[in-house]
Short mmCIF file of N, CA and C in Angstrom, two decimals:
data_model
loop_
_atom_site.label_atom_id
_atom_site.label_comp_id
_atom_site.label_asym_id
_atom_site.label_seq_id
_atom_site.Cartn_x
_atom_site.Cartn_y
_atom_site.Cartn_z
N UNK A 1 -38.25 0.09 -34.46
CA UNK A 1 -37.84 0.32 -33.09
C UNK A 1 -36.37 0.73 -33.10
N UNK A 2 -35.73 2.08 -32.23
CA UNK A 2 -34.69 2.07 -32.40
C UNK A 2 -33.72 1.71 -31.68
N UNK A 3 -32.98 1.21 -31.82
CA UNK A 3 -31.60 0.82 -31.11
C UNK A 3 -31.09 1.37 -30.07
N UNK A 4 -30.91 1.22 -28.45
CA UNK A 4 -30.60 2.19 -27.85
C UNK A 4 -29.07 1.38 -28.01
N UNK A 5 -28.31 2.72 -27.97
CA UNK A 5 -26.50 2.25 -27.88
C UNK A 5 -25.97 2.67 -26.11
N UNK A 6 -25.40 1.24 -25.97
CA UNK A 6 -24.92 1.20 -24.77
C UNK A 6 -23.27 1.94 -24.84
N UNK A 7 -23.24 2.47 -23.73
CA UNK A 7 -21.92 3.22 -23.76
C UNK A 7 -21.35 2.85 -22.43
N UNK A 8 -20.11 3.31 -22.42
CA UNK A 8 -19.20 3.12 -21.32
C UNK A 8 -19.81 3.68 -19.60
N UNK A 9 -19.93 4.83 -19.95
CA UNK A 9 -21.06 5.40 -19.12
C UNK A 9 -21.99 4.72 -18.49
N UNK A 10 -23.07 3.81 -19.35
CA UNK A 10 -23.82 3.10 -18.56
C UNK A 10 -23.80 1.75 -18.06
N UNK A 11 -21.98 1.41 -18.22
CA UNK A 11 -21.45 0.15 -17.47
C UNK A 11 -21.46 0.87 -15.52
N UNK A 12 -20.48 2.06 -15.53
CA UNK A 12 -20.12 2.01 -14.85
C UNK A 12 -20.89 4.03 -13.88
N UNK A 13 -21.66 3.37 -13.01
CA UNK A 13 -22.61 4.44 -12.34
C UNK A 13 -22.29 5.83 -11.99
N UNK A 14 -20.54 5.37 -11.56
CA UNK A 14 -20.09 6.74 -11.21
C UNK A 14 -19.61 7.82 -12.08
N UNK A 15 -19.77 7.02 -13.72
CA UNK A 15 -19.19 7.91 -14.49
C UNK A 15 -19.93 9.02 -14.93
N UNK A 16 -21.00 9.31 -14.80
CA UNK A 16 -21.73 10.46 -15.18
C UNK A 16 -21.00 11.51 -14.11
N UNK A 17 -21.15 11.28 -12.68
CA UNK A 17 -20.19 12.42 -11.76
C UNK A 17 -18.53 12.63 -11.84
N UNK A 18 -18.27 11.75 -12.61
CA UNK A 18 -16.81 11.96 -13.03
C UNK A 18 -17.26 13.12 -14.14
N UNK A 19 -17.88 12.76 -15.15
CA UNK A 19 -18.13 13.70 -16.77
C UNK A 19 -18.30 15.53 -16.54
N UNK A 20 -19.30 15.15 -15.20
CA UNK A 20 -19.71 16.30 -15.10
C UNK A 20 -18.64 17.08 -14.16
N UNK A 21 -17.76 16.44 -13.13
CA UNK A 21 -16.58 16.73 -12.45
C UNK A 21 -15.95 17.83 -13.41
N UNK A 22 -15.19 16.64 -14.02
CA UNK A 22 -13.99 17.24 -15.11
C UNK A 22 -14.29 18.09 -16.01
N UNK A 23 -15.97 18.52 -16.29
CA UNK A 23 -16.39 18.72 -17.49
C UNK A 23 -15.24 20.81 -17.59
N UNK A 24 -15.78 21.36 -16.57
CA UNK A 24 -14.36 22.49 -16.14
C UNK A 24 -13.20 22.22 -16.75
N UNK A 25 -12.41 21.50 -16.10
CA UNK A 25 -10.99 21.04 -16.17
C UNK A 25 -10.90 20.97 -17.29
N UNK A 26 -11.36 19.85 -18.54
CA UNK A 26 -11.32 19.38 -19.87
C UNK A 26 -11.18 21.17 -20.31
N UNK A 27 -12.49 21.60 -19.94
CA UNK A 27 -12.47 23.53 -20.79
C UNK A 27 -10.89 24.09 -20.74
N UNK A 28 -10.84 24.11 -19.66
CA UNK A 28 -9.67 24.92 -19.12
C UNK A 28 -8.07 24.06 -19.60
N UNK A 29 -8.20 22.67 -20.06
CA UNK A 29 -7.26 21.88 -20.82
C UNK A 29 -6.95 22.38 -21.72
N UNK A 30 -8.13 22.75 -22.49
CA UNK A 30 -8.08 22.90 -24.14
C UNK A 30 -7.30 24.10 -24.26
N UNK A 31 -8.27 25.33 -23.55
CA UNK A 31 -7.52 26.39 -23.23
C UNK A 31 -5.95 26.35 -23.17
N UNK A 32 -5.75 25.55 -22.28
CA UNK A 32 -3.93 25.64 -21.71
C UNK A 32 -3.29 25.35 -23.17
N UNK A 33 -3.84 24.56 -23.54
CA UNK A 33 -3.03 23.13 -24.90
C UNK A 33 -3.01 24.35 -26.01
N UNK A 34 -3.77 25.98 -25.95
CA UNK A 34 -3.67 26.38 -27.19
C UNK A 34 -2.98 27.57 -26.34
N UNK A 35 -2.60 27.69 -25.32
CA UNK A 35 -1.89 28.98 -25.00
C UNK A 35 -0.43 28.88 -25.08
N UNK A 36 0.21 29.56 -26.34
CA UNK A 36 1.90 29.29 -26.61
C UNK A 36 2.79 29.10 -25.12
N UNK A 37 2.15 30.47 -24.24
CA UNK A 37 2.89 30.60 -23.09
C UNK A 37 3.04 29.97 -22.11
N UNK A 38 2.21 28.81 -22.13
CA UNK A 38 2.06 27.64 -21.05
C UNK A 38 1.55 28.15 -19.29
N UNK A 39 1.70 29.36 -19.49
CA UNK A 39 0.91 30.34 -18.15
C UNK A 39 -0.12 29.56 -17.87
N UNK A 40 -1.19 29.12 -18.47
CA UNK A 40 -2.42 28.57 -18.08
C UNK A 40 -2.32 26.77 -17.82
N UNK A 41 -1.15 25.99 -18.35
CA UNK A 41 -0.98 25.16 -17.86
C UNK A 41 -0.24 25.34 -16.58
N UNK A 42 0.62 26.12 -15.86
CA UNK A 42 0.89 26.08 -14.57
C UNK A 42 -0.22 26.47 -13.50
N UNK A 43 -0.98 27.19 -14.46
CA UNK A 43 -2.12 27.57 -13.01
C UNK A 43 -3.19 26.40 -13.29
N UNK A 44 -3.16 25.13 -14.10
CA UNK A 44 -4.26 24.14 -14.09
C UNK A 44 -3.32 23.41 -13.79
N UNK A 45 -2.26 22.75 -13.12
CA UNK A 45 -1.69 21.89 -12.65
C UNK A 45 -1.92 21.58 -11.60
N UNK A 46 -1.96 22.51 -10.49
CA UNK A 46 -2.03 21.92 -9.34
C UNK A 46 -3.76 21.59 -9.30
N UNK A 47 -4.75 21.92 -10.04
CA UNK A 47 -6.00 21.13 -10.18
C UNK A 47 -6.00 19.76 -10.44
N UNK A 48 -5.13 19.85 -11.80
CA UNK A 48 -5.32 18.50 -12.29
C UNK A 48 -4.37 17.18 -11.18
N UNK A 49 -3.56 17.95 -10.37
CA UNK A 49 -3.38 17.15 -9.65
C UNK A 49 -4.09 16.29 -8.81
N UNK A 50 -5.06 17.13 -8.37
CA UNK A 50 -6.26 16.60 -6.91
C UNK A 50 -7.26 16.23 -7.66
N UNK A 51 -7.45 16.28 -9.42
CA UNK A 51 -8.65 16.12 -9.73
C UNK A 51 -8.41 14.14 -9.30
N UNK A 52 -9.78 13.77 -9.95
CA UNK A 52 -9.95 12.10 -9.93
C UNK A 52 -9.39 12.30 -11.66
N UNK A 53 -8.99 11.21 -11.78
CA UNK A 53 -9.12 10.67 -13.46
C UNK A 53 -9.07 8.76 -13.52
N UNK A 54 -9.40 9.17 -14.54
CA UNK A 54 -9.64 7.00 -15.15
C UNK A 54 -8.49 6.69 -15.53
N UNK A 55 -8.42 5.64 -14.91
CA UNK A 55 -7.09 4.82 -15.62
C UNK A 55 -7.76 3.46 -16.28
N UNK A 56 -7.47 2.39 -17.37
CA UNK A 56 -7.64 1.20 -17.61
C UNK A 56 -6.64 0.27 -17.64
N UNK A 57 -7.04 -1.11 -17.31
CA UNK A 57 -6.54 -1.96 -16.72
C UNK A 57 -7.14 -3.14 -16.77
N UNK A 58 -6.41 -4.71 -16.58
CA UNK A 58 -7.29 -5.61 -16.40
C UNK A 58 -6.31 -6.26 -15.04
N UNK A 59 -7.60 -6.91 -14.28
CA UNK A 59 -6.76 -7.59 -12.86
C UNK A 59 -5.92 -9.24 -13.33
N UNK A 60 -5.27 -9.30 -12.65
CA UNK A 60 -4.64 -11.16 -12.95
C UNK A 60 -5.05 -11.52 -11.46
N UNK A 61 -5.58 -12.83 -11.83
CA UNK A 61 -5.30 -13.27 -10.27
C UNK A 61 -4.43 -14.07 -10.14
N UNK A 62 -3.48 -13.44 -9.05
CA UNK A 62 -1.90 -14.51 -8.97
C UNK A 62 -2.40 -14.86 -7.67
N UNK A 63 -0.83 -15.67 -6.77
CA UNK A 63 -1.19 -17.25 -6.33
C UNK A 63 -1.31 -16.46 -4.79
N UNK A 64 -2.67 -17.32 -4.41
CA UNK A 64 -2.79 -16.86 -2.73
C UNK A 64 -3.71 -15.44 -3.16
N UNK A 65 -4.67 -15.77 -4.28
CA UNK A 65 -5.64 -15.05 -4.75
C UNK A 65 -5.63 -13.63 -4.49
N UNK A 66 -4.13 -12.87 -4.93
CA UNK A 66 -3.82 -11.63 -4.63
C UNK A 66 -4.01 -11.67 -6.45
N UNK A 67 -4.25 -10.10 -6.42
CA UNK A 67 -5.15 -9.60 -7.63
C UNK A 67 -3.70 -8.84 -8.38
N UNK A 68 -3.16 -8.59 -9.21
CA UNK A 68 -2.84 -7.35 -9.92
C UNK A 68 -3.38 -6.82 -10.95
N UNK A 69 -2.90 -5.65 -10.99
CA UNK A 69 -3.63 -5.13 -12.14
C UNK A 69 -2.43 -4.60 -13.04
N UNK A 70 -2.30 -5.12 -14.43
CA UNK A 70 -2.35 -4.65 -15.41
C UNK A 70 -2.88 -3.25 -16.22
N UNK A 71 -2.21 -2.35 -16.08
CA UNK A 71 -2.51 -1.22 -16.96
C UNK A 71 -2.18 -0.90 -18.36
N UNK A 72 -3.48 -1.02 -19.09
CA UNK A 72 -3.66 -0.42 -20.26
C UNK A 72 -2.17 0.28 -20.55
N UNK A 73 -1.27 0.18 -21.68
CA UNK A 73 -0.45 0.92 -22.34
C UNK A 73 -0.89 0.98 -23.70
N UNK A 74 -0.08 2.29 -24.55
CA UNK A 74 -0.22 2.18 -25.40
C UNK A 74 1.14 2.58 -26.59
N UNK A 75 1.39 2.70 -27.35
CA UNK A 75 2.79 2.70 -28.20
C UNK A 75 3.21 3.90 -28.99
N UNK A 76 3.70 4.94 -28.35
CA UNK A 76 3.93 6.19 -29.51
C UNK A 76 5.02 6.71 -29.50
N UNK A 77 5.83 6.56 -30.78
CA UNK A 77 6.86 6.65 -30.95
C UNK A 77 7.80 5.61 -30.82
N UNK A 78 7.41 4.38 -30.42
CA UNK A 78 7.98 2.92 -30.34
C UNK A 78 8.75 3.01 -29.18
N UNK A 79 7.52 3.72 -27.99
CA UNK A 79 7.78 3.49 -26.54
C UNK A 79 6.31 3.31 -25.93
N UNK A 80 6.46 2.74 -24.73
CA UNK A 80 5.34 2.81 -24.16
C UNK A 80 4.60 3.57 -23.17
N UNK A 81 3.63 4.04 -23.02
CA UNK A 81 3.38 4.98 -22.71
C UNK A 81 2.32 4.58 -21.99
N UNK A 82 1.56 5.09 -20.72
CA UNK A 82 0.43 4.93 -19.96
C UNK A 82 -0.64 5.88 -20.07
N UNK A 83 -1.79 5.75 -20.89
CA UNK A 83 -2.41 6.78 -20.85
C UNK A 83 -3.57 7.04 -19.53
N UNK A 84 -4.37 7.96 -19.49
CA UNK A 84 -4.88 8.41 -18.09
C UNK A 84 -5.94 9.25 -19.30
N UNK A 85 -7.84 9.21 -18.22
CA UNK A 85 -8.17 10.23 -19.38
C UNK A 85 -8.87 10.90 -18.22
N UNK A 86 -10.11 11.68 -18.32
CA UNK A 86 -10.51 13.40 -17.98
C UNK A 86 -12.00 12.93 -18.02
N UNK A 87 -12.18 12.14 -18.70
CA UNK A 87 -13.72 11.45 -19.06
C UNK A 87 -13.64 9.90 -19.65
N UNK A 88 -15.24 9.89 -19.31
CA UNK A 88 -15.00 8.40 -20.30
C UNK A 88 -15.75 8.65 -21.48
N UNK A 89 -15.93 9.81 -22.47
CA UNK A 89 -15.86 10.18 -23.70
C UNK A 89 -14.38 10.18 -24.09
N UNK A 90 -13.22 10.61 -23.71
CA UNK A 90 -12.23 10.61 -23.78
C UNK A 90 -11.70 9.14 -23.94
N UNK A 91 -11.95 8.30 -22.89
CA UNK A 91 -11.69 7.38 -22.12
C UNK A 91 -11.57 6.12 -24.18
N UNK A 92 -12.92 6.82 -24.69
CA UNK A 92 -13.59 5.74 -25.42
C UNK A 92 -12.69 5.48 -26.45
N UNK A 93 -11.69 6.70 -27.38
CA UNK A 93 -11.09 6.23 -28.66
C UNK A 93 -10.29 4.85 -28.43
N UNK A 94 -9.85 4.36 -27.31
CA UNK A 94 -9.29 3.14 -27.01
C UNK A 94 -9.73 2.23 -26.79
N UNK A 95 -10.77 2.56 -25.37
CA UNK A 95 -11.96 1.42 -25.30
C UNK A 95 -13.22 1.40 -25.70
N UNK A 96 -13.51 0.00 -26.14
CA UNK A 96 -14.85 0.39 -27.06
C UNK A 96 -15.82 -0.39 -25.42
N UNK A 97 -16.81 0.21 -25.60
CA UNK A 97 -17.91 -0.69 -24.90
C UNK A 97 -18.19 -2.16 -25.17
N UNK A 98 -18.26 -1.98 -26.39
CA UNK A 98 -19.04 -3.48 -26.94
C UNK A 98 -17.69 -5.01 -27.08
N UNK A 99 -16.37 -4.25 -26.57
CA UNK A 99 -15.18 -4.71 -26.74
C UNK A 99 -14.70 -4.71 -25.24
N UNK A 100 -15.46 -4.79 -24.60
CA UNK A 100 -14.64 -4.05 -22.95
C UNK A 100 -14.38 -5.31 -22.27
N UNK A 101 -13.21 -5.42 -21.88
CA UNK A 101 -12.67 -6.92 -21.21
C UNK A 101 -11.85 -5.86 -19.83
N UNK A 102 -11.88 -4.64 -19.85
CA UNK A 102 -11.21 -3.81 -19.18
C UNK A 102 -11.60 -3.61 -18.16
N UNK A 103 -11.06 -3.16 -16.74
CA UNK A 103 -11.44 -2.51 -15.79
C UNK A 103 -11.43 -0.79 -15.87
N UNK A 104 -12.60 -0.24 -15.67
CA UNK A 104 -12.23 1.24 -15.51
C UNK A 104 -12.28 1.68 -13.97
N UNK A 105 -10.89 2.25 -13.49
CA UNK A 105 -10.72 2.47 -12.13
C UNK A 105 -10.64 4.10 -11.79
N UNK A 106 -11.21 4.85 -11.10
CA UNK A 106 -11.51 6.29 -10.79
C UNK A 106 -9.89 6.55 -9.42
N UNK A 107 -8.99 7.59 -9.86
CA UNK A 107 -7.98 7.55 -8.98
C UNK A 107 -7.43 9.10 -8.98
N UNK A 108 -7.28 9.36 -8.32
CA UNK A 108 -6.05 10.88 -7.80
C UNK A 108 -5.04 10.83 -9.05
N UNK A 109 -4.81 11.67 -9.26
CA UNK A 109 -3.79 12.12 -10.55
C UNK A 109 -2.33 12.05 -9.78
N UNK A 110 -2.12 12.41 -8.53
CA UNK A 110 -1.08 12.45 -8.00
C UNK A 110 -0.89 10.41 -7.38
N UNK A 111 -1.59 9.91 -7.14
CA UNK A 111 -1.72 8.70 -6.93
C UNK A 111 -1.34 7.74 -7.77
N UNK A 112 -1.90 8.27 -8.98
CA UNK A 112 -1.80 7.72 -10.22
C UNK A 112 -0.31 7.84 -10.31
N UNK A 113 0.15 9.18 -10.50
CA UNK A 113 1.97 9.37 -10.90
C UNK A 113 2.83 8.40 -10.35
N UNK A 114 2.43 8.58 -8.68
CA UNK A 114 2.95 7.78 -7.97
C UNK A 114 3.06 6.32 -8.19
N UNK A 115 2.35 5.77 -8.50
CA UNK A 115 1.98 4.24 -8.91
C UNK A 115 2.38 3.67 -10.21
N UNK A 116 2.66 4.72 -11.28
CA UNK A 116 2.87 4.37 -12.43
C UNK A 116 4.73 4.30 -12.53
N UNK A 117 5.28 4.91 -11.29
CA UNK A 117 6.76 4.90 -11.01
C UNK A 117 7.42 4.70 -12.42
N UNK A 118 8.24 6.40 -13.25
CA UNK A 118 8.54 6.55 -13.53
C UNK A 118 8.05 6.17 -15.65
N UNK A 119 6.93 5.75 -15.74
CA UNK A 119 6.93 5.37 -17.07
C UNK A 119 6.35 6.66 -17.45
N UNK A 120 6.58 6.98 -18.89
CA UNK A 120 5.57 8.41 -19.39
C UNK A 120 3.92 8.10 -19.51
N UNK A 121 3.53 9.20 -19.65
CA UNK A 121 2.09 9.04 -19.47
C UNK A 121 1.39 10.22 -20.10
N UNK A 122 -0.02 10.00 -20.84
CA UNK A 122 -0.55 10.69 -21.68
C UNK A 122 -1.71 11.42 -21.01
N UNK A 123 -2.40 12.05 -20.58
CA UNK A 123 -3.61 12.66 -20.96
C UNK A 123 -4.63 12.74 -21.84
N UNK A 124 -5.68 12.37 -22.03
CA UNK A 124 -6.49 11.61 -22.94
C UNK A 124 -6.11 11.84 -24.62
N UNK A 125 -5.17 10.41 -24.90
CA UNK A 125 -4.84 10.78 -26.28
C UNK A 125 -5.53 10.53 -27.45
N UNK A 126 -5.21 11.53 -28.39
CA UNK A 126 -6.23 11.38 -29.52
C UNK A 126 -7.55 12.36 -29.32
N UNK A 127 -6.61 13.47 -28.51
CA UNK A 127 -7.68 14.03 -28.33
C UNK A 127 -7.28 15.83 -28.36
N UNK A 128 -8.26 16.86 -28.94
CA UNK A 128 -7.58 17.78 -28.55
C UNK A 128 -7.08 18.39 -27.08
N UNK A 129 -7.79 17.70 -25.80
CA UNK A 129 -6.75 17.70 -24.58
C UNK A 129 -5.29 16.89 -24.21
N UNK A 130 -5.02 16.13 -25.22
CA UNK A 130 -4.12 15.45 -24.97
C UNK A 130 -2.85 15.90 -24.51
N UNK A 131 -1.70 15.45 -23.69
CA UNK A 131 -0.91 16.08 -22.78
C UNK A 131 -0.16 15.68 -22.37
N UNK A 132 1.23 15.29 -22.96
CA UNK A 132 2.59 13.94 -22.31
C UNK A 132 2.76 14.59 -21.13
N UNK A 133 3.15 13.86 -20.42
CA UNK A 133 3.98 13.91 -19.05
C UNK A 133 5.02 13.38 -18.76
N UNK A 134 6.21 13.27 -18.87
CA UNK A 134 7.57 12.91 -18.55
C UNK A 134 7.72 12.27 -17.63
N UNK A 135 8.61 11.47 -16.77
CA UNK A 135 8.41 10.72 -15.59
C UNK A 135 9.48 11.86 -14.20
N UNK A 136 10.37 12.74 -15.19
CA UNK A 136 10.38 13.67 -14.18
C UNK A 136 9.22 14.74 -13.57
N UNK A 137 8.56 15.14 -14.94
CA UNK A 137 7.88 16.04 -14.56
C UNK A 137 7.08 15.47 -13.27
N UNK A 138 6.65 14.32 -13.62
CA UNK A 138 5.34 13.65 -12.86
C UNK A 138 6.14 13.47 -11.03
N UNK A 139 7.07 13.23 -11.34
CA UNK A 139 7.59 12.89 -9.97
C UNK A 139 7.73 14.72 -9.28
N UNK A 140 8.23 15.88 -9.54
CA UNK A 140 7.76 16.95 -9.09
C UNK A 140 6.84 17.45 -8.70
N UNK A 141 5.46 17.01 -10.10
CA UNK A 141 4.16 17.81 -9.37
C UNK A 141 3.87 16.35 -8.19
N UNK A 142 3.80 15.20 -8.05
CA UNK A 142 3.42 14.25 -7.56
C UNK A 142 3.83 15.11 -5.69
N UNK A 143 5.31 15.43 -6.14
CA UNK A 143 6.12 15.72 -4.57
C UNK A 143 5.04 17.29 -4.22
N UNK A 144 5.24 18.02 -5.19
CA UNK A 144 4.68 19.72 -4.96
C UNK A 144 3.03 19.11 -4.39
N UNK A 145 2.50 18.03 -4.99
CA UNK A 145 0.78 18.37 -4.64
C UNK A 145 0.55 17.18 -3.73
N UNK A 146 1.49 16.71 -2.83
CA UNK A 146 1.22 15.35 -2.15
C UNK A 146 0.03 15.55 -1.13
N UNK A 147 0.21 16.52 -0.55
CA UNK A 147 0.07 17.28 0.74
C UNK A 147 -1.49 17.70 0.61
N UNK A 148 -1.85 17.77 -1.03
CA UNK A 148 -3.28 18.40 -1.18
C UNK A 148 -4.17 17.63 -1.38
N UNK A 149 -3.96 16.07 -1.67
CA UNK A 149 -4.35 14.83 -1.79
C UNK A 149 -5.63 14.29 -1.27
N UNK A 150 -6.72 14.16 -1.65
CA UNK A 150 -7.84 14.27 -0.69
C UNK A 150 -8.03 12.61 -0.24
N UNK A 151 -8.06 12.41 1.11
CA UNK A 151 -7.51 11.11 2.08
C UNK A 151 -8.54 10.10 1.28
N UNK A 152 -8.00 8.77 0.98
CA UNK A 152 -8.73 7.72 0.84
C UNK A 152 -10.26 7.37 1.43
N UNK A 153 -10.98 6.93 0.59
CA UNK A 153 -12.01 7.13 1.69
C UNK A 153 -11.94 5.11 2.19
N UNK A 154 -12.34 5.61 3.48
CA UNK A 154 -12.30 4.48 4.55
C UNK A 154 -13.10 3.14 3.90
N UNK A 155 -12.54 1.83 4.44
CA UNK A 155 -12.99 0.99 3.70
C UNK A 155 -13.99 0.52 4.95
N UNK A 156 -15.34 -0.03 4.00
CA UNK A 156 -16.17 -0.23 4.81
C UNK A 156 -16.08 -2.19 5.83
N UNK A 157 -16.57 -1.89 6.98
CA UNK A 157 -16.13 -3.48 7.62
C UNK A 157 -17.55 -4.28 6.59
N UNK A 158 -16.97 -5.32 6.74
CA UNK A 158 -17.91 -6.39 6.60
C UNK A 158 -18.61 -7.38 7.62
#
C-alpha cells in the first residue's frame, strides 16, 4: 500500500488558489531575476504589490488574551531577515509539514511591507525567484501602490 505524503497544501484549503494565483507572477519572477536590465522587474512590481503572498509565523498569547504574532525570520549574512513566499512549494524549503508548529497567513505584499516596518525581507529564498528587498525600497513601493490595495474583506458578525 502506498504512502500518501501529506503536504503543506493539504493543511491549509486556500492554498491550492493561492498556487494557482501566483502560478503567472512566479513565471514572470524568474523572467525578471534573469533580465540584466531589471526592465521586467519594474513592470512586475506594481503586481507583486497587490498580489496576496504567505508569510510564517507563530501567535503568543499575551495578557488580556490579546494574540501576537511572531514572524518567521531567518539569518543571511549575520542579519535578520523576513522572508515572504509566492507559493507554498516555495513556502516549503523552511517549513516542513511534518514539522509545522507554524501559522501560514495569506496577506497583501504592500500590507505585509507595511507591517514588517523597516526590517529587510526576502522573496521566496532558496529559490530561483528569490528577491531582497531593502527597507527603503519597501517603504516606496508600499507608498507608490497604497492606493491599489484591494480593501480588507469585512469581518463577519457573530
Amino acid at each position: 500500500m502506498a504512502e500518501e505524503k501529506n503536504t503543506m497544501a493539504d493543511d491549509y484549503e486556500w492554498t491550492e488558489d493561492l498556487k494557482n494565483l501566483n502560478k503567472e507572477l512566479e513565471e514572470r519572477i524568474l523572467a525578471a531575476n534573469e533580465d540584466q536590465t531589471k526592465v521586467k522587474w519594474n513592470k512586475l512590481l506594481p503586481d507583486l504589490m497587490t498580489a496576496e503572498v504567505l508569510i510564517v509565523g507563530q501567535f503568543n498569547q499575551g495578557i488580556q488574551t490579546d494574540k501576537t504574532l511572531n514572524i518567521l525570520m531567518i539569518q543571511k549574512d549575520g542579519h535578520a531577515i523576513v522572508p515572504f513566499f509566492t507559493s507554498p512549494e516555495r513556502m516549503s524549503v523552511l517549513v516542513k509539514p511534518d514539522n509545522n508548529n507554524f501559522e501560514v497567513m495569506k496577506v497583501n505584499t504592500v500590507r505585509f511591507f507595511q507591517s514588517i516596518k523597516g526590517r529587510p525581507c526576502v522573496l521566496d529564498p532558496m529559490s530561483p525567484y528569490a528577491r531582497v528587498f531593502n527597507p527603503f525600497e519597501m517603504k516606496v513601493l508600499a507608498a507608490e501602490n497604497e492606493d491599489k490595495v484591494p480593501p480588507l474583506p469585512a469581518e463577519k458578525a457573530v
